[in-house]
Coordinates of C-alpha atoms and ligand atoms in Angstrom, one line a residue:
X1 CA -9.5 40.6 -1.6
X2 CA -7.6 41.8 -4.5
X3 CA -4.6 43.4 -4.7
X4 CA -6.1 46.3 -7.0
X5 CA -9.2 46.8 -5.0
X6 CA -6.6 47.1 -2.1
X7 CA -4.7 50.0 -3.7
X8 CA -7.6 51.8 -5.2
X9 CA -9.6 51.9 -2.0
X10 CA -7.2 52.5 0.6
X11 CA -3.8 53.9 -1.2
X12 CA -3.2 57.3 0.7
X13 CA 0.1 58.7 -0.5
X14 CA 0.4 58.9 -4.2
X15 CA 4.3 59.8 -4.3
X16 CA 7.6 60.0 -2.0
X17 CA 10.5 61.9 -2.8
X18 CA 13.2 59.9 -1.1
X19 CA 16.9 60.8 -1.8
X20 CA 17.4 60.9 -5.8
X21 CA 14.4 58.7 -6.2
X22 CA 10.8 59.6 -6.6
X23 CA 9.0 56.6 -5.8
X24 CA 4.8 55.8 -6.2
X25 CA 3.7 53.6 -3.1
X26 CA 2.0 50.4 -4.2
X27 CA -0.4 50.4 -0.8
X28 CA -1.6 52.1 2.2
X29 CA 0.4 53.3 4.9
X30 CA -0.8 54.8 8.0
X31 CA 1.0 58.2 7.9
X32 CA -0.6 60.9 9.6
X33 CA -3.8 61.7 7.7
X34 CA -3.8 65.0 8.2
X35 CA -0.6 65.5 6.6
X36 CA -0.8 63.0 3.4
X37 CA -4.5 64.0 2.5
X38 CA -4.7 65.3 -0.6
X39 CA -0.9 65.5 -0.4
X40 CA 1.4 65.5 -4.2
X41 CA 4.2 64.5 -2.3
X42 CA 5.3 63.1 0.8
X43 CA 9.2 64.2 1.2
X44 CA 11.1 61.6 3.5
X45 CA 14.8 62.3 4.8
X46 CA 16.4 59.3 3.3
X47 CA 18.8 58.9 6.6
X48 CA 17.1 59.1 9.4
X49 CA 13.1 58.5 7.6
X50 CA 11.9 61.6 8.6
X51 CA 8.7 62.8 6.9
X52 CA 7.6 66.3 5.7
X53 CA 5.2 68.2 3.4
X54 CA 7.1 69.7 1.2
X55 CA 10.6 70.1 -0.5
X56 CA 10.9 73.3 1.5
X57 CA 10.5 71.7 5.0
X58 CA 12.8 68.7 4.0
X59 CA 15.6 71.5 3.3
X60 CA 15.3 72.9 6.4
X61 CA 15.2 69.3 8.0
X62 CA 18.3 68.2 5.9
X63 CA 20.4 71.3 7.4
X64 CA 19.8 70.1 10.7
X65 CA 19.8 66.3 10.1
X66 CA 23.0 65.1 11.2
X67 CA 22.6 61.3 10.5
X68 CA 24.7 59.9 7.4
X69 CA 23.3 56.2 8.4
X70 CA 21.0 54.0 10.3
X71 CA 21.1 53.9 13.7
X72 CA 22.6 50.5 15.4
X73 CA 25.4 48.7 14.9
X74 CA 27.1 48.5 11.6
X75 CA 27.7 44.6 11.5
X76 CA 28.5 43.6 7.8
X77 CA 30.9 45.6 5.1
X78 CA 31.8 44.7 1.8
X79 CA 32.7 46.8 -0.5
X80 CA 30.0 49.8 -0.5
X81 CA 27.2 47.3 1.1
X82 CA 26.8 47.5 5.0
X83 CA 24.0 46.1 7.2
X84 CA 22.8 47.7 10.4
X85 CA 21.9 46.0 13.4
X86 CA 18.9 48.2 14.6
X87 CA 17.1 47.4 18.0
X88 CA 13.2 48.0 18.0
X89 CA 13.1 48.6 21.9
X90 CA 15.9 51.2 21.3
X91 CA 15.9 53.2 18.1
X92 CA 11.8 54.0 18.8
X93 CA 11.1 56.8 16.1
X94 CA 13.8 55.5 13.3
X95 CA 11.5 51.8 13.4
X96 CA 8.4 53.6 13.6
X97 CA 9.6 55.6 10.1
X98 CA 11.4 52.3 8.3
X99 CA 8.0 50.6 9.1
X100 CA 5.4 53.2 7.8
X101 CA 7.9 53.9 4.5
X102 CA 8.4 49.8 4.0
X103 CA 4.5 49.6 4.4
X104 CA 3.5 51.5 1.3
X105 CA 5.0 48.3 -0.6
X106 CA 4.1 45.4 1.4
X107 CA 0.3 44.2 1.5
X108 CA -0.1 43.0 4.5
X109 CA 2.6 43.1 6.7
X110 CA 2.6 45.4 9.8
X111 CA 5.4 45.4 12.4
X112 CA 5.1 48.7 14.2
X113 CA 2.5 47.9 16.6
X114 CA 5.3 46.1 19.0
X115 CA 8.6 47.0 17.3
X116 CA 10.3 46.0 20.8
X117 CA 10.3 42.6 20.0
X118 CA 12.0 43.1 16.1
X119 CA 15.5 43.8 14.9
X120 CA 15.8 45.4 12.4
X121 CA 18.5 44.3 9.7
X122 CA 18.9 47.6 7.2
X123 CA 21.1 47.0 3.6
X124 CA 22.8 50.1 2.5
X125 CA 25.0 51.1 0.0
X126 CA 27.7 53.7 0.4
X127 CA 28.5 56.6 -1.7
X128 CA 30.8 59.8 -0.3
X129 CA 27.2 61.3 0.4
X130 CA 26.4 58.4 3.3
X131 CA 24.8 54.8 3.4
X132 CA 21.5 55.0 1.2
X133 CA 18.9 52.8 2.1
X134 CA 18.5 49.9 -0.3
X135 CA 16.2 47.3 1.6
X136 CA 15.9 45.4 4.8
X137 CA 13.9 42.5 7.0
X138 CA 12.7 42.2 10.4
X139 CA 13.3 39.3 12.7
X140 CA 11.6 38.4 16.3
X141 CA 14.5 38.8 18.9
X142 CA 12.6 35.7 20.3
X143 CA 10.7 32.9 18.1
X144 CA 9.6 29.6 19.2
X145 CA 8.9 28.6 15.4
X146 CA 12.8 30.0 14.5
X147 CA 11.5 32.4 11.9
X148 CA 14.6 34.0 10.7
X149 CA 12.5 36.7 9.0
X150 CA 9.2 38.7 9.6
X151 CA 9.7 41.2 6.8
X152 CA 11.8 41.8 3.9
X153 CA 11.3 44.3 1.1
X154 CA 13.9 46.0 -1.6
X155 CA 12.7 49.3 -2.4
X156 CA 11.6 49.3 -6.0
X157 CA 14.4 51.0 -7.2
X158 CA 16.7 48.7 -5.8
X159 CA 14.4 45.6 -7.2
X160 CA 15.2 42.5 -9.2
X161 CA 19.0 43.3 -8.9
X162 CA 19.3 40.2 -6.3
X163 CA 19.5 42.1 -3.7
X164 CA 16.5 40.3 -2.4
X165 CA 18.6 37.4 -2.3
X166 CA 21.7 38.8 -0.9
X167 CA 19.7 40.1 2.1
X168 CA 17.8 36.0 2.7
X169 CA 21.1 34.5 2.2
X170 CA 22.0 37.0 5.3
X171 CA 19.1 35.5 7.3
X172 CA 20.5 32.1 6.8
X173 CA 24.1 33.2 7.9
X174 CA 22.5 34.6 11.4
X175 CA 20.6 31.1 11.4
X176 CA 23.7 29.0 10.8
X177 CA 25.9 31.2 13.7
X178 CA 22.5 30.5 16.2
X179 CA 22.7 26.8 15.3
X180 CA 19.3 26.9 14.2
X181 CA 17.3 26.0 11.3
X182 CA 15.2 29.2 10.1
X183 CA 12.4 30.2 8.0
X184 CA 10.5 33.3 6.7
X185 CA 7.3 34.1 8.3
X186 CA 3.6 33.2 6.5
X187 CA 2.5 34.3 4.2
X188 CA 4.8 35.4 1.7
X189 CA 3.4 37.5 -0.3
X190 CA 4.3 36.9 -4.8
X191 CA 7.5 38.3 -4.8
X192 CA 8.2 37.0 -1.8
X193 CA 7.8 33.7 -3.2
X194 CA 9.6 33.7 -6.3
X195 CA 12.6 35.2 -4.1
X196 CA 12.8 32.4 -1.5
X197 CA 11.8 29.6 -4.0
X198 CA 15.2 30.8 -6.2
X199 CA 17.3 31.1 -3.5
X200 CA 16.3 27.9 -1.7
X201 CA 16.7 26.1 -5.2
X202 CA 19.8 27.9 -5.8
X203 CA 21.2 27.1 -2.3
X204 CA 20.4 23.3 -2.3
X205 CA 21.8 22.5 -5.6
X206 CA 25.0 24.0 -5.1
X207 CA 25.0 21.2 -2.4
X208 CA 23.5 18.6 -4.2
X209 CA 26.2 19.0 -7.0
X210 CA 29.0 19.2 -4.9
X211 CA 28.0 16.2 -3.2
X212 CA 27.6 14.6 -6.6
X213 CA 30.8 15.8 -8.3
X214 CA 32.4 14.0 -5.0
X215 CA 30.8 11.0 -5.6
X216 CA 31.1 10.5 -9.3
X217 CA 34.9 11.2 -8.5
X218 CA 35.4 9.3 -5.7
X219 CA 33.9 5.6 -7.0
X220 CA 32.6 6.7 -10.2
X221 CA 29.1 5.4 -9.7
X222 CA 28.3 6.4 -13.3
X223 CA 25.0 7.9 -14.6
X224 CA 22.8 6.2 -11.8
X225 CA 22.9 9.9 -10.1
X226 CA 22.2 9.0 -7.2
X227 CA 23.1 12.0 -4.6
X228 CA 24.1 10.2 -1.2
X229 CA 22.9 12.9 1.3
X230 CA 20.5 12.9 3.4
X231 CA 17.9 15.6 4.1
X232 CA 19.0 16.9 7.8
X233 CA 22.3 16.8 6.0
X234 CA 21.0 19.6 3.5
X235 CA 19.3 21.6 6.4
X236 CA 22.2 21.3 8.5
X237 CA 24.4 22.5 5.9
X238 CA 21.8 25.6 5.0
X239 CA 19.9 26.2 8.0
X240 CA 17.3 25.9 5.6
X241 CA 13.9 24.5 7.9
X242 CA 12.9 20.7 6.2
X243 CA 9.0 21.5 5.0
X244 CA 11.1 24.2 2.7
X245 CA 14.0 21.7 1.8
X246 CA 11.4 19.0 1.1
X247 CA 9.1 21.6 -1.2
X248 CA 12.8 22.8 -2.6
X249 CA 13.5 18.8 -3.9
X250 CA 10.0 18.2 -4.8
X251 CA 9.9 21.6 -7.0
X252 CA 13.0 20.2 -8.4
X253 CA 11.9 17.1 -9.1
X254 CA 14.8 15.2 -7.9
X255 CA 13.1 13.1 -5.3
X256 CA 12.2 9.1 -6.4
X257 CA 11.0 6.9 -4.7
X258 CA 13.2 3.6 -4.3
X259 CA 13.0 0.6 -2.7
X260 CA 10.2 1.9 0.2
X261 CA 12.2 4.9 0.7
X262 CA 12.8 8.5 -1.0
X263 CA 16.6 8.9 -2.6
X264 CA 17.5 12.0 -4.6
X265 CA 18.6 11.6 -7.7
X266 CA 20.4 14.2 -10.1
X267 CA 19.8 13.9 -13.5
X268 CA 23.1 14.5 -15.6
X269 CA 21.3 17.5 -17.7
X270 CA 21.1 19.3 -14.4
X271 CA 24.1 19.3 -13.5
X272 CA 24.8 20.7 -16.7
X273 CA 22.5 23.6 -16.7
X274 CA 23.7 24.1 -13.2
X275 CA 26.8 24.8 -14.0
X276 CA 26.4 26.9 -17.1
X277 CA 24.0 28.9 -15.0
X278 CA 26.3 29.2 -12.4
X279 CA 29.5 30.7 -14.9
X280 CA 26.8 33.4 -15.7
X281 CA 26.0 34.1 -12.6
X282 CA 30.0 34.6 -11.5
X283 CA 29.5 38.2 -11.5
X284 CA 26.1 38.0 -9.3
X285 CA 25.9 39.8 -5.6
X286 CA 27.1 37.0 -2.9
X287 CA 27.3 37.1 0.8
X288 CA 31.0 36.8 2.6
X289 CA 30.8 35.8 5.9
X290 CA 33.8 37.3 6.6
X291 CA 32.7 40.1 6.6
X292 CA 30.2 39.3 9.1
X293 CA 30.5 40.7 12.3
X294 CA 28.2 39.1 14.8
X295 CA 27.6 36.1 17.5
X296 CA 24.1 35.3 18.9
X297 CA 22.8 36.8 22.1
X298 CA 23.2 33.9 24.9
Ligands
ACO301 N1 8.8 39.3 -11.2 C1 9.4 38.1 -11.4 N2 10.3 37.6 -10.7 C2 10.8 38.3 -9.6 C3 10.2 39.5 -9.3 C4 9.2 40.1 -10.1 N3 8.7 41.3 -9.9 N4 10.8 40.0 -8.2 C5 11.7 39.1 -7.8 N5 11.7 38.0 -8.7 C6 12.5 36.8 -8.7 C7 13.8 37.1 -9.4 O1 13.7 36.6 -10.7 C8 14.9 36.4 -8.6 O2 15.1 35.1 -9.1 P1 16.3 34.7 -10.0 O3 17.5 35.2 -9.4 O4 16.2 33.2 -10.0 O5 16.0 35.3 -11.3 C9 14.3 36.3 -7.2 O6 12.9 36.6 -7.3 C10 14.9 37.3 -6.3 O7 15.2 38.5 -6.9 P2 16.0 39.7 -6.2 O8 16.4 40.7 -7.2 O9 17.1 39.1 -5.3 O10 14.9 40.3 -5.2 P3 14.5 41.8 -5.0 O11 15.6 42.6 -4.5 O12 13.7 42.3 -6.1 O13 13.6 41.6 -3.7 C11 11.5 41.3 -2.6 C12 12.5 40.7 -3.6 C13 12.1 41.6 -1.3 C14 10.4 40.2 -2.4 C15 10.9 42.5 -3.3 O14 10.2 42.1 -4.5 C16 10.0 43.4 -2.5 O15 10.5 44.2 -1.6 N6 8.7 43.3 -2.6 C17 7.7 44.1 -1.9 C18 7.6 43.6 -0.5 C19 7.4 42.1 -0.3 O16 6.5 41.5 -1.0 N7 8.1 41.5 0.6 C20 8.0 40.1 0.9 C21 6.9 39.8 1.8 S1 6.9 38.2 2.5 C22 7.9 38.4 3.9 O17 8.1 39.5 4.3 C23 8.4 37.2 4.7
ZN302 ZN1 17.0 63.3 8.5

């Protein structure tokens, strides 16, 4: 089933109005179908998600509406970027409105149906107006596999500003204070792809390097670039789940086979390109764990 034949049979809401952005919805949501039926505009309160008709109603609403902020617990803060801690079982109507809003840009995913078993991780960014919703993913509170993510999206204004990445590399900081390796819930749709593939990439070559760098210092093995780590090393180190470390090397293509065995090995030009990539990327969004207020649940 293709994407387009997706959108053109089943998309219901052909525009949202949501804080200074208008947005167009890339798929079907199941808003009330009474209300969005041959609706311009759906007009959503950009703090607490409520939904109205029209710019009238959402004036009325935004006299009343005292919210400035998800609901939950604030448990990150740097700079003008929180996350919120948002429990499915107890924040019922705010869930039910992030899920039918994050809908109209995911294909297939659809959380709403049991949101007690999710938290809900929301990114905002702060202004002197309140936190505005930028993006956030969904997590089981409870997941034999240890998937660390049900469902991430960056509204489209927000998009391809790495804030995608700052909000995995978030996922993996809850996995590494659980002790656990995690991993993102199948399928992953396109985007979703590309975003995990650069930050797993990303994430294990900033160890492999610093591994190497070590080495070359320590007994200067030369050019053989040989990296002297093992693979449970890397997951330990990332909370990264092996199948993706593995994929991560082999998309690389640092992993040779050698004497009946695999070793990584690091080609000098890498490292290079690594590096150069990584002075460019200086001024790119990063997480602080610092700043990360949280422990597991026991
Ligand atoms: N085209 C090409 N590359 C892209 C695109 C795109 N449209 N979007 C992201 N990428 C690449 C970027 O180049 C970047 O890699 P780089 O840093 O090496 O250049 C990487 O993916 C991440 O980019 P970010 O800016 O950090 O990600 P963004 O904030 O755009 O969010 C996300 C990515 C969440 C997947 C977003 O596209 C989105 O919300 N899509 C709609 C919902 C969706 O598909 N969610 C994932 C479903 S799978 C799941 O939920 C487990
Ligand atoms: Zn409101």
């Amino acid at each position: 089933r293709s994407h387009n034949v997706d959108k053109l049979l089943l998309k219901n809401v052909s525009l949202i109005e949501f804080g200074r952005y208008r947005m167009k919805p890339w798929y079907f949501s199941p808003y009330p179908e009474d209300l969005v039926t041959g609706l311009e505009c759906l007009f959503i309160c950009e703090f607490c998600l409520k939904y109205v008709a029209s710019l009238s109603c959402l004036k009325r609403h935004l006299v009343k509406c005292q919210r400035k902020h998800p609901p939950g617990r604030e448990i990150y803060r740097n700079g003008s970027i929180s996350f919120f801690e948002v429990d499915g079982r107890k924040d019922k109507e705010y869930v039910k409105n992030l899920c039918l809003l994050s809908k109209l840009f995911l294909d297939h995913k659809w959380v709403a149906y049991d949101s007690d078993i999710f938290l809900f991780y929301v990114m905002t960014m702060a202004d002197n107006r309140g936190c505005h919703l930028v993006g956030y993913f969904s997590k089981v509170k409870e997941s034999p596999e240890n998937y660390n993510v049900a469902c991430i999206l960056t509204l489209p204004p927000y998009q391809r500003k790495g804030y995608g990445k700052l909000m995995i590399e978030f996922s993996y900081e809850l996995s590494k204070r659980e002790g656990k390796l995690g991993s993102p819930e199948k399928p992953l749709s396109d985007f979703g792809l590309l975003s995990y593939r650069s930050y797993w990439s990303q994430t294990v070559l900033d160890i492999l390097c610093s591994y190497k760098k070590a080495v070359w210092m320590e007994v200067d093995d030369g050019d053989d670039g040989r990296v002297k780590i093992s693979i449970e090393q890397i997951c330990e180190l990332t909370s990264i789940k092996k199948e993706d470390v593995i994929s991560t090397l082999q998309n690389l293509n640092v992993l040779t086979y050698y004497q009946g065995g695999y070793v990584i090995v690091l080609a000098k030009e890498m490292v290079t390109k690594y590096e150069e990539r990584k002075k460019a990327a200086a001024g790119e969004l990063k997480l602080d764990p610092k700043c990360l207020y949280w422990t597991p649940k026991l």
